[in-house]
Amino acid sequence: MNYQLLIESYSFGTTLSNQEVELLVLELDTQLANLSITNDLGCLKSAPTHICKGLELKKGTYWITCLAEVIDRYKKPLNGKTKGAEIFDKLLKKGLVIG
């Protein structure tokens, strides 16, 4: 299943299964690996307003940030740093967000 559909379902109130959350984790890992190669990725496009609103995120939030947010709601960070914080740091280093 497409990660964007899972995020959209979650933003509308659907509970995700453990398997679906693990698929999101794999997707995020893949996106992070590709982020070091190029900035021309779909995950760096803004998610639709209704999804940002459903996740209580700022309008225009990147898909990759929405993905990290959903994962953070299901999985506690292992190293004390949320996936959202990791993504923000990587985007900041690449000059894609302003700190």
CSV table of N, CA and C in Angstrom, one decimal:
chain,number,residue,atom,x,y,z
A,1,MET,N,0.8,-1.2,0.0
A,1,MET,CA,0.0,0.0,0.0
A,1,MET,C,0.9,1.2,0.0
A,2,ASN,N,0.4,2.3,-0.7
A,2,ASN,CA,1.1,3.5,-0.8
A,2,ASN,C,1.2,4.2,0.6
A,3,TYR,N,2.4,4.7,1.0
A,3,TYR,CA,2.5,5.3,2.3
A,3,TYR,C,1.6,6.5,2.5
A,4,GLN,N,1.4,7.3,1.4
A,4,GLN,CA,0.5,8.5,1.4
A,4,GLN,C,-0.9,8.1,1.8
A,5,LEU,N,-1.4,7.0,1.3
A,5,LEU,CA,-2.7,6.5,1.6
A,5,LEU,C,-2.8,6.1,3.1
A,6,LEU,N,-1.8,5.5,3.6
A,6,LEU,CA,-1.8,5.1,5.0
A,6,LEU,C,-1.8,6.4,5.9
A,7,ILE,N,-1.0,7.4,5.5
A,7,ILE,CA,-1.0,8.6,6.2
A,7,ILE,C,-2.4,9.3,6.2
A,8,GLU,N,-2.9,9.3,5.0
A,8,GLU,CA,-4.3,10.0,4.8
A,8,GLU,C,-5.3,9.2,5.7
A,9,SER,N,-5.3,7.9,5.6
A,9,SER,CA,-6.2,7.1,6.5
A,9,SER,C,-6.1,7.5,7.9
A,10,TYR,N,-4.8,7.5,8.4
A,10,TYR,CA,-4.5,7.9,9.8
A,10,TYR,C,-5.0,9.3,10.1
A,11,SER,N,-4.8,10.2,9.2
A,11,SER,CA,-5.2,11.6,9.5
A,11,SER,C,-6.7,11.7,9.6
A,12,PHE,N,-7.5,10.8,9.0
A,12,PHE,CA,-8.9,10.8,9.1
A,12,PHE,C,-9.4,10.0,10.3
A,13,GLY,N,-8.5,9.4,11.1
A,13,GLY,CA,-8.9,8.7,12.3
A,13,GLY,C,-8.7,7.2,12.3
A,14,THR,N,-8.3,6.6,11.3
A,14,THR,CA,-8.1,5.2,11.2
A,14,THR,C,-6.9,4.8,12.0
A,15,THR,N,-7.0,3.7,12.8
A,15,THR,CA,-5.9,3.2,13.5
A,15,THR,C,-5.1,2.3,12.6
A,16,LEU,N,-3.8,2.4,12.6
A,16,LEU,CA,-2.9,1.6,11.8
A,16,LEU,C,-2.5,0.3,12.5
A,17,SER,N,-2.3,-0.8,11.8
A,17,SER,CA,-1.8,-2.0,12.3
A,17,SER,C,-0.3,-1.9,12.5
A,18,ASN,N,0.2,-2.8,13.3
A,18,ASN,CA,1.7,-2.9,13.5
A,18,ASN,C,2.4,-3.1,12.2
A,19,GLN,N,1.8,-3.9,11.3
A,19,GLN,CA,2.4,-4.2,10.0
A,19,GLN,C,2.4,-2.9,9.1
A,20,GLU,N,1.3,-2.1,9.2
A,20,GLU,CA,1.3,-0.9,8.4
A,20,GLU,C,2.3,0.1,9.0
A,21,VAL,N,2.5,0.2,10.3
A,21,VAL,CA,3.5,1.1,10.9
A,21,VAL,C,4.9,0.7,10.4
A,22,GLU,N,5.1,-0.6,10.4
A,22,GLU,CA,6.4,-1.1,10.0
A,22,GLU,C,6.7,-0.8,8.5
A,23,LEU,N,5.6,-0.9,7.7
A,23,LEU,CA,5.8,-0.4,6.3
A,23,LEU,C,6.2,1.0,6.2
A,24,LEU,N,5.6,1.9,7.1
A,24,LEU,CA,5.9,3.3,7.1
A,24,LEU,C,7.4,3.5,7.5
A,25,VAL,N,7.8,2.7,8.5
A,25,VAL,CA,9.2,2.8,8.9
A,25,VAL,C,10.2,2.5,7.8
A,26,LEU,N,9.9,1.4,7.0
A,26,LEU,CA,10.7,1.0,5.9
A,26,LEU,C,10.7,2.1,4.8
A,27,GLU,N,9.5,2.7,4.6
A,27,GLU,CA,9.4,3.8,3.6
A,27,GLU,C,10.3,5.0,4.1
A,28,LEU,N,10.2,5.3,5.3
A,28,LEU,CA,11.0,6.4,5.8
A,28,LEU,C,12.5,6.2,5.7
A,29,ASP,N,12.9,5.0,6.0
A,29,ASP,CA,14.3,4.6,5.8
A,29,ASP,C,14.8,4.7,4.4
A,30,THR,N,13.9,4.3,3.5
A,30,THR,CA,14.2,4.4,2.0
A,30,THR,C,14.3,5.8,1.6
A,31,GLN,N,13.4,6.6,2.1
A,31,GLN,CA,13.4,8.1,1.7
A,31,GLN,C,14.6,8.8,2.3
A,32,LEU,N,15.0,8.4,3.5
A,32,LEU,CA,16.2,9.0,4.1
A,32,LEU,C,17.5,8.6,3.3
A,33,ALA,N,17.5,7.4,2.8
A,33,ALA,CA,18.7,6.9,2.0
A,33,ALA,C,18.7,7.7,0.7
A,34,ASN,N,17.6,7.9,0.1
A,34,ASN,CA,17.5,8.6,-1.2
A,34,ASN,C,17.7,10.1,-1.0
A,35,LEU,N,17.4,10.7,0.2
A,35,LEU,CA,17.6,12.1,0.5
A,35,LEU,C,19.0,12.5,0.4
A,36,SER,N,19.9,11.6,0.7
A,36,SER,CA,21.3,11.9,0.6
A,36,SER,C,21.8,12.0,-0.9
A,37,ILE,N,21.0,11.5,-1.8
A,37,ILE,CA,21.4,11.4,-3.2
A,37,ILE,C,20.8,12.6,-4.0
A,38,THR,N,19.5,12.9,-3.7
A,38,THR,CA,18.8,13.9,-4.5
A,38,THR,C,17.8,14.7,-3.7
A,39,ASN,N,17.5,15.9,-4.1
A,39,ASN,CA,16.4,16.7,-3.5
A,39,ASN,C,15.1,16.6,-4.3
A,40,ASP,N,15.2,15.9,-5.4
A,40,ASP,CA,14.1,15.8,-6.4
A,40,ASP,C,13.2,14.6,-6.0
A,41,LEU,N,12.6,14.6,-4.9
A,41,LEU,CA,11.8,13.4,-4.4
A,41,LEU,C,10.4,13.9,-4.1
A,42,GLY,N,9.4,13.0,-4.3
A,42,GLY,CA,8.1,13.2,-4.0
A,42,GLY,C,7.8,13.5,-2.5
A,43,CYS,N,8.7,12.9,-1.7
A,43,CYS,CA,8.5,13.1,-0.2
A,43,CYS,C,8.8,14.5,0.2
A,44,LEU,N,9.5,15.3,-0.7
A,44,LEU,CA,9.8,16.7,-0.4
A,44,LEU,C,8.8,17.6,-0.9
A,45,LYS,N,7.6,17.1,-1.3
A,45,LYS,CA,6.5,17.9,-1.8
A,45,LYS,C,5.6,18.1,-0.6
A,46,SER,N,4.8,19.2,-0.6
A,46,SER,CA,3.9,19.5,0.5
A,46,SER,C,2.7,18.5,0.5
A,47,ALA,N,2.4,18.0,1.6
A,47,ALA,CA,1.2,17.2,1.8
A,47,ALA,C,0.0,18.1,1.6
A,48,PRO,N,-1.1,17.5,1.2
A,48,PRO,CA,-2.4,18.3,1.1
A,48,PRO,C,-2.8,18.9,2.4
A,49,THR,N,-3.5,20.0,2.4
A,49,THR,CA,-3.9,20.7,3.6
A,49,THR,C,-4.7,19.9,4.5
A,50,HIS,N,-5.6,19.0,4.0
A,50,HIS,CA,-6.5,18.2,4.9
A,50,HIS,C,-5.6,17.2,5.7
A,51,ILE,N,-4.5,16.7,5.1
A,51,ILE,CA,-3.7,15.8,5.8
A,51,ILE,C,-2.9,16.5,6.9
A,52,CYS,N,-2.3,17.7,6.6
A,52,CYS,CA,-1.6,18.5,7.6
A,52,CYS,C,-2.5,18.9,8.7
A,53,LYS,N,-3.8,19.2,8.4
A,53,LYS,CA,-4.7,19.6,9.4
A,53,LYS,C,-5.1,18.4,10.3
A,54,GLY,N,-5.3,17.2,9.7
A,54,GLY,CA,-5.6,16.0,10.4
A,54,GLY,C,-4.5,15.6,11.3
A,55,LEU,N,-3.2,15.9,11.0
A,55,LEU,CA,-2.1,15.5,11.8
A,55,LEU,C,-1.7,16.6,12.7
A,56,GLU,N,-2.4,17.7,12.7
A,56,GLU,CA,-2.1,18.9,13.5
A,56,GLU,C,-0.7,19.5,13.2
A,57,LEU,N,-0.4,19.5,11.9
A,57,LEU,CA,0.9,20.1,11.4
A,57,LEU,C,0.6,21.3,10.6
A,58,LYS,N,1.6,22.1,10.5
A,58,LYS,CA,1.5,23.3,9.7
A,58,LYS,C,1.2,23.1,8.2
A,59,LYS,N,0.3,23.9,7.7
A,59,LYS,CA,0.0,23.8,6.3
A,59,LYS,C,1.3,23.8,5.4
A,60,GLY,N,1.4,22.9,4.4
A,60,GLY,CA,2.5,22.9,3.6
A,60,GLY,C,3.7,22.0,4.1
A,61,THR,N,3.4,21.3,5.1
A,61,THR,CA,4.4,20.4,5.7
A,61,THR,C,4.8,19.3,4.6
A,62,TYR,N,6.0,19.0,4.5
A,62,TYR,CA,6.5,17.9,3.6
A,62,TYR,C,5.9,16.6,3.9
A,63,TRP,N,5.7,15.8,2.9
A,63,TRP,CA,5.3,14.4,3.1
A,63,TRP,C,6.2,13.6,4.1
A,64,ILE,N,7.5,13.8,3.9
A,64,ILE,CA,8.4,13.1,4.8
A,64,ILE,C,8.2,13.4,6.2
A,65,THR,N,7.9,14.7,6.5
A,65,THR,CA,7.6,15.1,7.9
A,65,THR,C,6.3,14.5,8.4
A,66,CYS,N,5.3,14.4,7.6
A,66,CYS,CA,4.1,13.8,7.9
A,66,CYS,C,4.3,12.3,8.3
A,67,LEU,N,5.1,11.7,7.4
A,67,LEU,CA,5.4,10.2,7.6
A,67,LEU,C,6.1,10.0,9.0
A,68,ALA,N,7.1,10.9,9.3
A,68,ALA,CA,7.8,10.8,10.6
A,68,ALA,C,6.8,11.0,11.7
A,69,GLU,N,5.9,12.0,11.6
A,69,GLU,CA,5.0,12.3,12.6
A,69,GLU,C,4.1,11.1,13.0
A,70,VAL,N,3.6,10.4,11.9
A,70,VAL,CA,2.7,9.2,12.2
A,70,VAL,C,3.5,8.1,12.9
A,71,ILE,N,4.8,7.9,12.4
A,71,ILE,CA,5.6,6.9,13.1
A,71,ILE,C,5.8,7.2,14.5
A,72,ASP,N,6.1,8.5,14.8
A,72,ASP,CA,6.4,8.9,16.2
A,72,ASP,C,5.2,8.7,17.1
A,73,ARG,N,4.0,8.8,16.5
A,73,ARG,CA,2.8,8.6,17.3
A,73,ARG,C,2.6,7.1,17.7
A,74,TYR,N,3.3,6.2,17.0
A,74,TYR,CA,3.1,4.8,17.3
A,74,TYR,C,4.4,4.2,17.9
A,75,LYS,N,5.5,4.7,17.7
A,75,LYS,CA,6.8,4.1,18.2
A,75,LYS,C,7.6,5.1,19.0
A,76,LYS,N,8.0,4.7,20.2
A,76,LYS,CA,8.8,5.6,21.0
A,76,LYS,C,10.2,5.6,20.5
A,77,PRO,N,10.9,6.7,20.5
A,77,PRO,CA,12.3,6.8,20.0
A,77,PRO,C,13.2,5.9,20.8
A,78,LEU,N,14.1,5.3,20.1
A,78,LEU,CA,15.1,4.4,20.8
A,78,LEU,C,16.3,5.2,21.4
A,79,ASN,N,16.7,6.2,20.7
A,79,ASN,CA,17.8,7.0,21.1
A,79,ASN,C,17.5,8.3,21.7
A,80,GLY,N,16.2,8.5,22.1
A,80,GLY,CA,15.7,9.7,22.7
A,80,GLY,C,15.4,10.8,21.7
A,81,LYS,N,15.6,10.6,20.4
A,81,LYS,CA,15.3,11.6,19.4
A,81,LYS,C,14.2,11.0,18.5
A,82,THR,N,13.1,11.8,18.3
A,82,THR,CA,12.0,11.4,17.5
A,82,THR,C,12.4,11.3,16.0
A,83,LYS,N,11.6,10.6,15.2
A,83,LYS,CA,11.9,10.6,13.8
A,83,LYS,C,11.6,12.0,13.2
A,84,GLY,N,10.6,12.7,13.7
A,84,GLY,CA,10.4,14.0,13.3
A,84,GLY,C,11.6,15.0,13.5
A,85,ALA,N,12.2,14.8,14.7
A,85,ALA,CA,13.4,15.6,14.9
A,85,ALA,C,14.6,15.2,14.0
A,86,GLU,N,14.7,14.0,13.8
A,86,GLU,CA,15.8,13.5,12.9
A,86,GLU,C,15.6,14.1,11.5
A,87,ILE,N,14.3,14.0,11.0
A,87,ILE,CA,14.0,14.5,9.7
A,87,ILE,C,14.3,16.0,9.6
A,88,PHE,N,13.8,16.8,10.6
A,88,PHE,CA,14.1,18.2,10.6
A,88,PHE,C,15.6,18.5,10.5
A,89,ASP,N,16.4,17.8,11.3
A,89,ASP,CA,17.8,18.0,11.3
A,89,ASP,C,18.4,17.8,9.9
A,90,LYS,N,18.0,16.7,9.2
A,90,LYS,CA,18.5,16.4,7.9
A,90,LYS,C,18.0,17.4,6.9
A,91,LEU,N,16.8,17.9,7.0
A,91,LEU,CA,16.3,18.9,6.1
A,91,LEU,C,17.0,20.2,6.3
A,92,LEU,N,17.3,20.5,7.5
A,92,LEU,CA,18.0,21.7,7.9
A,92,LEU,C,19.4,21.7,7.3
A,93,LYS,N,20.1,20.6,7.4
A,93,LYS,CA,21.4,20.5,6.8
A,93,LYS,C,21.4,20.7,5.3
A,94,LYS,N,20.3,20.2,4.7
A,94,LYS,CA,20.2,20.3,3.2
A,94,LYS,C,19.7,21.7,2.8
A,95,GLY,N,19.4,22.5,3.8
A,95,GLY,CA,18.8,23.9,3.4
A,95,GLY,C,17.4,23.9,3.0
A,96,LEU,N,16.7,22.8,3.3
A,96,LEU,CA,15.3,22.7,2.9
A,96,LEU,C,14.3,23.2,3.9
A,97,VAL,N,14.7,23.5,5.1
A,97,VAL,CA,13.9,24.2,6.1
A,97,VAL,C,14.8,25.2,6.8
A,98,ILE,N,14.1,26.2,7.4
A,98,ILE,CA,14.8,27.2,8.1
A,98,ILE,C,14.6,26.9,9.6
A,99,GLY,N,15.7,26.9,10.4
A,99,GLY,CA,15.7,26.6,11.8
A,99,GLY,C,15.2,27.6,12.7
